[in-house]
mmCIF file of C-alpha atoms and ligand atoms in Angstrom:
data_model
loop_
_atom_site.group_PDB
_atom_site.id
_atom_site.type_symbol
_atom_site.label_atom_id
_atom_site.label_comp_id
_atom_site.label_asym_id
_atom_site.label_seq_id
_atom_site.Cartn_x
_atom_site.Cartn_y
_atom_site.Cartn_z
ATOM 1 C CA UNK A 1 -3.489 12.153 5.851
ATOM 2 C CA UNK A 2 -0.307 12.788 3.873
ATOM 3 C CA UNK A 3 2.625 15.016 4.808
ATOM 4 C CA UNK A 4 2.473 17.997 4.841
ATOM 5 C CA UNK A 5 -0.779 17.537 6.743
ATOM 6 C CA UNK A 6 -3.399 20.116 5.858
ATOM 7 C CA UNK A 7 -3.370 23.102 8.174
ATOM 8 C CA UNK A 8 -0.244 21.965 10.048
ATOM 9 C CA UNK A 9 2.879 24.063 10.425
ATOM 10 C CA UNK A 10 5.048 21.655 12.409
ATOM 11 C CA UNK A 11 8.753 21.220 11.597
ATOM 12 C CA UNK A 12 8.129 18.093 9.478
ATOM 13 C CA UNK A 13 5.238 19.620 7.526
ATOM 14 C CA UNK A 14 7.398 22.690 6.851
ATOM 15 C CA UNK A 15 10.568 20.683 6.145
ATOM 16 C CA UNK A 16 12.353 21.379 2.856
ATOM 17 C CA UNK A 17 13.705 17.790 2.703
ATOM 18 C CA UNK A 18 11.889 16.102 -0.223
ATOM 19 C CA UNK A 19 11.842 12.874 1.842
ATOM 20 C CA UNK A 20 9.393 14.611 4.164
ATOM 21 C CA UNK A 21 6.762 14.951 1.398
ATOM 22 C CA UNK A 22 4.585 11.867 1.787
ATOM 23 C CA UNK A 23 1.650 10.974 -0.436
ATOM 24 C CA UNK A 24 -0.715 8.239 0.699
ATOM 25 C CA UNK A 25 0.711 4.687 0.813
ATOM 26 C CA UNK A 26 0.853 2.565 -2.315
ATOM 27 C CA UNK A 27 3.320 0.296 -4.092
ATOM 28 C CA UNK A 28 3.946 -0.252 -7.797
ATOM 29 C CA UNK A 29 5.107 -3.713 -8.857
ATOM 30 C CA UNK A 30 6.658 -3.739 -12.328
ATOM 31 C CA UNK A 31 7.591 -7.103 -13.790
ATOM 32 C CA UNK A 32 7.378 -8.868 -17.140
ATOM 33 C CA UNK A 33 6.164 -5.666 -18.803
ATOM 34 C CA UNK A 34 3.203 -5.471 -16.406
ATOM 35 C CA UNK A 35 2.328 -2.820 -13.846
ATOM 36 C CA UNK A 36 0.390 -3.878 -10.772
ATOM 37 C CA UNK A 37 -0.384 -1.425 -7.984
ATOM 38 C CA UNK A 38 -1.195 -2.217 -4.404
ATOM 39 C CA UNK A 39 -4.024 0.197 -3.485
ATOM 40 C CA UNK A 40 -5.287 3.231 -5.395
ATOM 41 C CA UNK A 41 -4.821 6.126 -2.998
ATOM 42 C CA UNK A 42 -6.387 9.591 -3.339
ATOM 43 C CA UNK A 43 -2.935 10.472 -4.781
ATOM 44 C CA UNK A 44 -3.041 7.652 -7.369
ATOM 45 C CA UNK A 45 -3.194 9.978 -10.383
ATOM 46 C CA UNK A 46 -0.189 11.980 -9.238
ATOM 47 C CA UNK A 47 1.719 8.842 -8.233
ATOM 48 C CA UNK A 48 1.068 7.155 -11.601
ATOM 49 C CA UNK A 49 2.289 10.277 -13.422
ATOM 50 C CA UNK A 50 5.356 10.514 -11.222
ATOM 51 C CA UNK A 51 6.213 6.857 -11.941
ATOM 52 C CA UNK A 52 5.526 7.380 -15.678
ATOM 53 C CA UNK A 53 3.434 4.237 -15.926
ATOM 54 C CA UNK A 54 2.167 3.680 -19.444
ATOM 55 C CA UNK A 55 -0.274 0.931 -18.533
ATOM 56 C CA UNK A 56 -2.032 -0.577 -15.539
ATOM 57 C CA UNK A 57 -2.571 -4.328 -15.469
ATOM 58 C CA UNK A 58 -4.129 -4.938 -12.047
ATOM 59 C CA UNK A 59 -4.877 -3.432 -8.657
ATOM 60 C CA UNK A 60 -4.485 -5.450 -5.475
ATOM 61 C CA UNK A 61 -6.162 -4.010 -2.376
ATOM 62 C CA UNK A 62 -5.059 -4.272 1.242
ATOM 63 C CA UNK A 63 -8.349 -2.949 2.665
ATOM 64 C CA UNK A 64 -11.038 -0.413 1.871
ATOM 65 C CA UNK A 65 -10.099 2.640 3.944
ATOM 66 C CA UNK A 66 -10.414 5.916 2.047
ATOM 67 C CA UNK A 67 -6.650 6.511 1.903
ATOM 68 C CA UNK A 68 -6.241 3.192 0.055
ATOM 69 C CA UNK A 69 -9.130 3.117 -2.416
ATOM 70 C CA UNK A 70 -10.294 6.626 -3.330
ATOM 71 C CA UNK A 71 -8.122 6.892 -6.449
ATOM 72 C CA UNK A 72 -9.965 4.040 -8.177
ATOM 73 C CA UNK A 73 -11.895 6.400 -10.468
ATOM 74 C CA UNK A 74 -8.584 7.567 -11.948
ATOM 75 C CA UNK A 75 -7.895 4.231 -13.650
ATOM 76 C CA UNK A 76 -10.233 5.348 -16.501
ATOM 77 C CA UNK A 77 -7.457 6.589 -18.823
ATOM 78 C CA UNK A 78 -5.881 3.124 -18.652
ATOM 79 C CA UNK A 79 -9.251 1.501 -19.493
ATOM 80 C CA UNK A 80 -9.489 3.753 -22.536
ATOM 81 C CA UNK A 81 -5.880 3.297 -23.643
ATOM 82 C CA UNK A 82 -5.917 -0.474 -23.115
ATOM 83 C CA UNK A 83 -9.494 -0.853 -24.385
ATOM 84 C CA UNK A 84 -10.437 -3.143 -21.540
ATOM 85 C CA UNK A 85 -11.101 -3.825 -17.902
ATOM 86 C CA UNK A 86 -8.502 -3.666 -15.136
ATOM 87 C CA UNK A 87 -8.760 -6.686 -12.830
ATOM 88 C CA UNK A 88 -8.898 -5.865 -9.147
ATOM 89 C CA UNK A 89 -8.060 -8.303 -6.375
ATOM 90 C CA UNK A 90 -9.261 -7.994 -2.779
ATOM 91 C CA UNK A 91 -10.765 -9.944 0.091
ATOM 92 C CA UNK A 92 -14.539 -10.514 0.069
ATOM 93 C CA UNK A 93 -14.994 -7.823 2.775
ATOM 94 C CA UNK A 94 -12.929 -5.280 0.850
ATOM 95 C CA UNK A 95 -14.759 -6.016 -2.419
ATOM 96 C CA UNK A 96 -18.101 -5.448 -0.661
ATOM 97 C CA UNK A 97 -16.903 -2.092 0.686
ATOM 98 C CA UNK A 98 -15.563 -1.057 -2.743
ATOM 99 C CA UNK A 99 -18.943 -1.918 -4.295
ATOM 100 C CA UNK A 100 -20.620 0.318 -1.733
ATOM 101 C CA UNK A 101 -18.128 3.193 -1.956
ATOM 102 C CA UNK A 102 -18.173 3.149 -5.774
ATOM 103 C CA UNK A 103 -21.816 2.176 -6.302
ATOM 104 C CA UNK A 104 -21.916 4.104 -9.594
ATOM 105 C CA UNK A 105 -19.323 1.769 -11.118
ATOM 106 C CA UNK A 106 -21.518 -1.237 -10.474
ATOM 107 C CA UNK A 107 -24.849 0.419 -11.275
ATOM 108 C CA UNK A 108 -26.671 -1.437 -14.045
ATOM 109 C CA UNK A 109 -27.953 1.808 -15.612
ATOM 110 C CA UNK A 110 -26.215 2.762 -18.862
ATOM 111 C CA UNK A 111 -23.377 5.230 -18.209
ATOM 112 C CA UNK A 112 -23.480 8.639 -19.855
ATOM 113 C CA UNK A 113 -19.744 9.160 -19.461
ATOM 114 C CA UNK A 114 -16.602 7.107 -18.894
ATOM 115 C CA UNK A 115 -16.596 4.783 -15.905
ATOM 116 C CA UNK A 116 -13.805 2.758 -14.371
ATOM 117 C CA UNK A 117 -14.015 -0.692 -15.955
ATOM 118 C CA UNK A 118 -13.057 -3.339 -13.453
ATOM 119 C CA UNK A 119 -13.309 -7.058 -13.027
ATOM 120 C CA UNK A 120 -13.532 -8.203 -9.409
ATOM 121 C CA UNK A 121 -11.452 -11.114 -8.140
ATOM 122 C CA UNK A 122 -11.841 -12.316 -4.581
ATOM 123 C CA UNK A 123 -8.628 -13.201 -2.777
ATOM 124 C CA UNK A 124 -9.102 -16.375 -0.765
ATOM 125 C CA UNK A 125 -5.523 -17.622 -0.715
ATOM 126 C CA UNK A 126 -2.279 -17.359 -2.690
ATOM 127 C CA UNK A 127 -2.806 -16.521 -6.352
ATOM 128 C CA UNK A 128 -0.826 -16.095 -9.556
ATOM 129 C CA UNK A 129 -0.780 -12.730 -11.268
ATOM 130 C CA UNK A 130 1.040 -12.471 -14.613
ATOM 131 C CA UNK A 131 3.485 -15.164 -13.567
ATOM 132 C CA UNK A 132 4.142 -13.907 -10.019
ATOM 133 C CA UNK A 133 2.919 -15.791 -6.984
ATOM 134 C CA UNK A 134 1.181 -13.447 -4.539
ATOM 135 C CA UNK A 135 0.717 -14.682 -0.993
ATOM 136 C CA UNK A 136 -1.844 -12.785 1.104
ATOM 137 C CA UNK A 137 -0.729 -12.166 4.682
ATOM 138 C CA UNK A 138 -3.740 -11.503 6.939
ATOM 139 C CA UNK A 139 -3.336 -9.050 9.812
ATOM 140 C CA UNK A 140 -5.573 -6.989 12.069
ATOM 141 C CA UNK A 141 -6.006 -3.219 11.708
ATOM 142 C CA UNK A 142 -7.751 -2.449 14.981
ATOM 143 C CA UNK A 143 -10.826 -4.691 14.803
ATOM 144 C CA UNK A 144 -10.724 -4.878 10.978
ATOM 145 C CA UNK A 145 -8.970 -7.500 8.889
ATOM 146 C CA UNK A 146 -6.396 -6.255 6.404
ATOM 147 C CA UNK A 147 -4.193 -8.067 3.898
ATOM 148 C CA UNK A 148 -0.471 -7.737 3.477
ATOM 149 C CA UNK A 149 1.189 -9.386 0.476
ATOM 150 C CA UNK A 150 4.347 -11.376 -0.087
ATOM 151 C CA UNK A 151 6.035 -11.786 -3.484
ATOM 152 C CA UNK A 152 9.212 -13.824 -3.429
ATOM 153 C CA UNK A 153 11.453 -12.384 -0.733
ATOM 154 C CA UNK A 154 9.609 -9.085 -0.313
ATOM 155 C CA UNK A 155 6.500 -8.378 1.750
ATOM 156 C CA UNK A 156 4.286 -5.301 2.065
ATOM 157 C CA UNK A 157 2.293 -4.974 5.252
ATOM 158 C CA UNK A 158 0.628 -1.611 5.766
ATOM 159 C CA UNK A 159 -2.139 -0.592 8.185
ATOM 160 C CA UNK A 160 -1.902 -3.177 10.930
ATOM 161 C CA UNK A 161 -1.900 -3.183 14.686
ATOM 162 C CA UNK A 162 -1.446 -6.935 15.188
ATOM 163 C CA UNK A 163 0.050 -9.768 13.143
ATOM 164 C CA UNK A 164 -1.218 -13.246 14.058
ATOM 165 C CA UNK A 165 1.296 -16.068 14.533
ATOM 166 C CA UNK A 166 0.000 -17.836 11.412
ATOM 167 C CA UNK A 167 0.950 -14.774 9.363
ATOM 168 C CA UNK A 168 4.368 -14.427 10.981
ATOM 169 C CA UNK A 169 5.080 -17.860 9.512
ATOM 170 C CA UNK A 170 4.528 -16.331 6.050
ATOM 171 C CA UNK A 171 7.027 -13.548 6.745
ATOM 172 C CA UNK A 172 10.167 -15.604 7.321
ATOM 173 C CA UNK A 173 13.400 -15.280 5.284
ATOM 174 C CA UNK A 174 12.543 -11.923 3.770
ATOM 175 C CA UNK A 175 15.043 -9.687 2.013
ATOM 176 C CA UNK A 176 12.687 -6.722 2.353
ATOM 177 C CA UNK A 177 9.774 -6.118 4.698
ATOM 178 C CA UNK A 178 7.813 -2.906 4.169
ATOM 179 C CA UNK A 179 5.659 -2.278 7.229
ATOM 180 C CA UNK A 180 3.391 0.226 8.918
ATOM 181 C CA UNK A 181 5.002 2.482 11.548
ATOM 182 C CA UNK A 182 2.638 5.411 11.886
ATOM 183 C CA UNK A 183 4.288 7.305 14.754
ATOM 184 C CA UNK A 184 5.871 6.942 18.210
ATOM 185 C CA UNK A 185 2.645 7.462 20.163
ATOM 186 C CA UNK A 186 0.327 4.410 20.456
ATOM 187 C CA UNK A 187 -2.609 4.275 18.039
ATOM 188 C CA UNK A 188 -5.657 1.967 18.176
ATOM 189 C CA UNK A 189 -5.304 0.693 14.589
ATOM 190 C CA UNK A 190 -1.669 1.233 13.602
ATOM 191 C CA UNK A 191 1.711 -0.120 14.601
ATOM 192 C CA UNK A 192 4.099 2.316 16.286
ATOM 193 C CA UNK A 193 7.827 2.657 15.623
ATOM 194 C CA UNK A 194 8.558 0.638 18.767
ATOM 195 C CA UNK A 195 6.036 -2.115 17.914
ATOM 196 C CA UNK A 196 7.314 -2.351 14.340
ATOM 197 C CA UNK A 197 10.921 -2.534 15.537
ATOM 198 C CA UNK A 198 9.916 -5.423 17.808
ATOM 199 C CA UNK A 199 8.329 -7.190 14.825
ATOM 200 C CA UNK A 200 11.464 -6.608 12.755
ATOM 201 C CA UNK A 201 13.606 -8.107 15.531
ATOM 202 C CA UNK A 202 11.295 -11.119 15.595
ATOM 203 C CA UNK A 203 10.988 -11.686 11.831
ATOM 204 C CA UNK A 204 14.593 -10.722 10.994
ATOM 205 C CA UNK A 205 14.184 -9.475 7.404
ATOM 206 C CA UNK A 206 17.475 -8.334 5.835
ATOM 207 C CA UNK A 207 15.980 -4.871 5.280
ATOM 208 C CA UNK A 208 12.909 -3.246 6.800
ATOM 209 C CA UNK A 209 11.209 -0.121 5.493
ATOM 210 C CA UNK A 210 8.700 1.851 7.533
ATOM 211 C CA UNK A 211 5.684 3.235 5.705
ATOM 212 C CA UNK A 212 2.348 4.962 6.452
ATOM 213 C CA UNK A 213 4.396 7.480 8.446
ATOM 214 C CA UNK A 214 2.684 10.569 9.840
ATOM 215 C CA UNK A 215 4.169 14.006 10.439
ATOM 216 C CA UNK A 216 5.432 13.050 13.893
ATOM 217 C CA UNK A 217 8.513 11.554 12.199
ATOM 218 C CA UNK A 218 11.017 13.659 10.301
ATOM 219 C CA UNK A 219 12.919 11.587 7.754
ATOM 220 C CA UNK A 220 16.517 12.380 8.736
ATOM 221 C CA UNK A 221 15.897 12.671 12.462
ATOM 222 C CA UNK A 222 13.884 9.410 12.708
ATOM 223 C CA UNK A 223 16.327 7.466 10.516
ATOM 224 C CA UNK A 224 19.210 8.508 12.754
ATOM 225 C CA UNK A 225 17.510 6.735 15.669
ATOM 226 C CA UNK A 226 16.848 3.456 13.811
ATOM 227 C CA UNK A 227 19.061 0.384 13.426
ATOM 228 C CA UNK A 228 21.110 0.269 10.212
ATOM 229 C CA UNK A 229 18.823 -2.281 8.483
ATOM 230 C CA UNK A 230 15.621 -0.336 9.221
ATOM 231 C CA UNK A 231 14.890 2.840 7.234
ATOM 232 C CA UNK A 232 11.968 5.108 6.664
ATOM 233 C CA UNK A 233 10.532 4.506 3.217
ATOM 234 C CA UNK A 234 9.907 7.587 1.127
ATOM 235 C CA UNK A 235 7.989 8.608 -1.965
ATOM 236 C CA UNK A 236 9.758 7.366 -5.077
ATOM 237 C CA UNK A 237 11.825 4.720 -3.283
ATOM 238 C CA UNK A 238 12.581 1.888 -5.737
ATOM 239 C CA UNK A 239 14.383 -1.411 -5.497
ATOM 240 C CA UNK A 240 14.650 -4.630 -7.473
ATOM 241 C CA UNK A 241 13.989 -8.080 -6.095
ATOM 242 C CA UNK A 242 14.097 -11.494 -7.772
ATOM 243 C CA UNK A 243 10.590 -12.961 -8.216
HETATM 244 ZN ZN1 ZN B 1 2.692 18.615 10.785
HETATM 245 ZN ZN1 ZN B 2 -6.479 1.705 7.096
HETATM 246 ZN ZN1 ZN B 3 -4.099 3.747 5.674
#
């Protein structure tokens, strides 16, 4: 829902710490002069401005929940500037849901105004994107499948409640693991702080970053209770990794 959460006046929503301002979860991968985003959130336009991205070369989707796809319409300026389509990569289920949610994009009728121009690519295993190897990491988000992604020694795994053993095998020897930790209280479709800490202890990444954090966690207060190698991620966090 983002933090501050609409209508809420809790201590975290009213915090003056900039780390407590959380837009919806997304990651920008910049390499070889290319910009690839994971998910287009309802905050995509603002996030792309904040990151000063001058081009968009691909979108990779984790799943089709509203907080991860609703910014898709805002890729249009990049279509116009780059005079072409933006390839999007997702599982077959996610592509089907995107087609339904954005039916107007795929409508055969001639458009009277600008439309997002996309080219759909189904993810059915590891794939190469502009020279980087992207390994999908399947997980469960309640009863729904979701994809995490590994590039080199970094993995991004948002919106999950369970990681199958076969996927844990793909998450070994990581320098950075970015993972869902919604809140302390159990949730049917998200990992809690305690569950994510257990996964971190099991997978042993050098660094772990919690994401998809709701207003139950204040940045400074929650960080103070975490082990040294586990931190809350925050808007604008950047780091470099070898690919
Ligand atoms: Zn609040
Ligand atoms: Zn979700
Ligand atoms: Zn989500």
